[in-house]
PDB file of C-alpha atoms in Angstrom:
ATOM      1  CA  UNK A 106      27.027  -9.190  11.901  1.00  0.00           C
ATOM      2  CA  UNK A 107      24.165 -10.722   9.851  1.00  0.00           C
ATOM      3  CA  UNK A 108      20.541 -10.289   9.829  1.00  0.00           C
ATOM      4  CA  UNK A 109      18.163 -12.671  11.427  1.00  0.00           C
ATOM      5  CA  UNK A 110      15.281 -14.262   9.741  1.00  0.00           C
ATOM      6  CA  UNK A 111      14.772 -16.160   6.332  1.00  0.00           C
ATOM      7  CA  UNK A 112      16.670 -15.823   3.374  1.00  0.00           C
ATOM      8  CA  UNK A 113      15.403 -12.619   1.503  1.00  0.00           C
ATOM      9  CA  UNK A 114      13.153 -11.541   4.143  1.00  0.00           C
ATOM     10  CA  UNK A 115      15.202  -8.145   4.898  1.00  0.00           C
ATOM     11  CA  UNK A 116      14.923  -7.496   0.950  1.00  0.00           C
ATOM     12  CA  UNK A 117      10.817  -7.858   1.486  1.00  0.00           C
ATOM     13  CA  UNK A 118      10.866  -5.519   4.379  1.00  0.00           C
ATOM     14  CA  UNK A 119      13.159  -2.845   2.159  1.00  0.00           C
ATOM     15  CA  UNK A 120      10.616  -3.197  -0.849  1.00  0.00           C
ATOM     16  CA  UNK A 121       7.586  -2.847   1.487  1.00  0.00           C
ATOM     17  CA  UNK A 122       9.271   0.250   3.068  1.00  0.00           C
ATOM     18  CA  UNK A 123      10.035   1.958  -0.467  1.00  0.00           C
ATOM     19  CA  UNK A 124       6.404   1.094  -1.601  1.00  0.00           C
ATOM     20  CA  UNK A 125       4.764   2.760   1.475  1.00  0.00           C
ATOM     21  CA  UNK A 126       7.406   5.749   1.082  1.00  0.00           C
ATOM     22  CA  UNK A 127       6.806   6.255  -2.696  1.00  0.00           C
ATOM     23  CA  UNK A 128       2.953   6.037  -2.030  1.00  0.00           C
ATOM     24  CA  UNK A 129       3.117   8.631   0.829  1.00  0.00           C
ATOM     25  CA  UNK A 130       4.794  11.012  -1.746  1.00  0.00           C
ATOM     26  CA  UNK A 131       2.861  10.238  -4.895  1.00  0.00           C
ATOM     27  CA  UNK A 132      -0.416  10.484  -3.247  1.00  0.00           C
ATOM     28  CA  UNK A 133       0.130  13.104  -0.704  1.00  0.00           C
ATOM     29  CA  UNK A 134      -1.132  10.922   2.423  1.00  0.00           C
ATOM     30  CA  UNK A 135       0.533  10.726   5.803  1.00  0.00           C
ATOM     31  CA  UNK A 136       2.028   7.455   6.637  1.00  0.00           C
ATOM     32  CA  UNK A 137      -0.157   7.088   9.411  1.00  0.00           C
ATOM     33  CA  UNK A 138      -3.131   6.922   6.882  1.00  0.00           C
ATOM     34  CA  UNK A 139      -1.826   4.189   4.722  1.00  0.00           C
ATOM     35  CA  UNK A 140      -3.025   0.662   5.658  1.00  0.00           C
ATOM     36  CA  UNK A 141      -0.536  -2.032   4.418  1.00  0.00           C
ATOM     37  CA  UNK A 142      -1.918  -5.496   4.031  1.00  0.00           C
ATOM     38  CA  UNK A 143      -1.375  -8.853   2.101  1.00  0.00           C
ATOM     39  CA  UNK A 144      -5.107  -9.367   0.728  1.00  0.00           C
ATOM     40  CA  UNK A 145      -6.138  -8.339  -2.656  1.00  0.00           C
ATOM     41  CA  UNK A 146      -8.715  -6.081  -1.824  1.00  0.00           C
ATOM     42  CA  UNK A 147      -8.738  -3.476   1.179  1.00  0.00           C
ATOM     43  CA  UNK A 148     -10.790  -4.331   4.412  1.00  0.00           C
ATOM     44  CA  UNK A 149     -13.743  -2.305   5.376  1.00  0.00           C
ATOM     45  CA  UNK A 150     -11.868   0.342   7.329  1.00  0.00           C
ATOM     46  CA  UNK A 151     -12.767   4.251   7.587  1.00  0.00           C
ATOM     47  CA  UNK A 152     -10.030   5.684   8.774  1.00  0.00           C
ATOM     48  CA  UNK A 153      -7.389   5.092   6.268  1.00  0.00           C
ATOM     49  CA  UNK A 154      -6.748   6.930   2.798  1.00  0.00           C
ATOM     50  CA  UNK A 155      -4.591   4.381   1.265  1.00  0.00           C
ATOM     51  CA  UNK A 156      -4.345   0.669   1.089  1.00  0.00           C
ATOM     52  CA  UNK A 157      -1.148  -1.202  -0.062  1.00  0.00           C
ATOM     53  CA  UNK A 158      -1.718  -4.275  -1.090  1.00  0.00           C
ATOM     54  CA  UNK A 159       2.101  -6.086  -1.110  1.00  0.00           C
ATOM     55  CA  UNK A 160       2.821  -9.592  -2.140  1.00  0.00           C
ATOM     56  CA  UNK A 161       6.264  -9.369  -1.632  1.00  0.00           C
ATOM     57  CA  UNK A 162       7.545  -8.514  -5.072  1.00  0.00           C
ATOM     58  CA  UNK A 163       4.953  -5.766  -5.993  1.00  0.00           C
ATOM     59  CA  UNK A 164       2.381  -3.327  -4.806  1.00  0.00           C
ATOM     60  CA  UNK A 165      -0.951  -2.327  -5.839  1.00  0.00           C
ATOM     61  CA  UNK A 166      -2.415   0.995  -4.339  1.00  0.00           C
ATOM     62  CA  UNK A 167      -5.858   1.499  -3.548  1.00  0.00           C
ATOM     63  CA  UNK A 168      -7.217   5.099  -3.090  1.00  0.00           C
ATOM     64  CA  UNK A 169     -10.557   5.770  -0.918  1.00  0.00           C
ATOM     65  CA  UNK A 170     -12.472   7.915  -3.132  1.00  0.00           C
ATOM     66  CA  UNK A 171     -15.580   8.953  -1.187  1.00  0.00           C
ATOM     67  CA  UNK A 172     -16.878   5.528   0.362  1.00  0.00           C
ATOM     68  CA  UNK A 173     -15.422   3.280  -1.847  1.00  0.00           C
ATOM     69  CA  UNK A 174     -11.818   2.177  -2.608  1.00  0.00           C
ATOM     70  CA  UNK A 175     -10.216   2.533  -6.477  1.00  0.00           C
ATOM     71  CA  UNK A 176      -7.580   0.216  -7.541  1.00  0.00           C
ATOM     72  CA  UNK A 177      -5.029   2.990  -8.781  1.00  0.00           C
ATOM     73  CA  UNK A 178      -2.847  -0.079 -10.420  1.00  0.00           C
ATOM     74  CA  UNK A 179      -5.622  -0.603 -12.862  1.00  0.00           C
ATOM     75  CA  UNK A 180      -6.928   2.776 -13.307  1.00  0.00           C
ATOM     76  CA  UNK A 181      -5.157   3.892 -16.368  1.00  0.00           C
TER      77      UNK A 181
END
């Protein structure tokens, strides 16, 4: 049986799932504390530790440090 949806949509979903799995392990954050979005900068939220900006092919990771977000993709 074939998957429903636009061609390539399943690959995007799988890539996003892998990005979240990797981030949870690397940053030591529970999945329920990770916010996923498609905007370049994280929204102003207080109850998340990690923001994953996913654009369909790559992910950027923003980690909360105190009251601000730090983009780990450009940290080094």
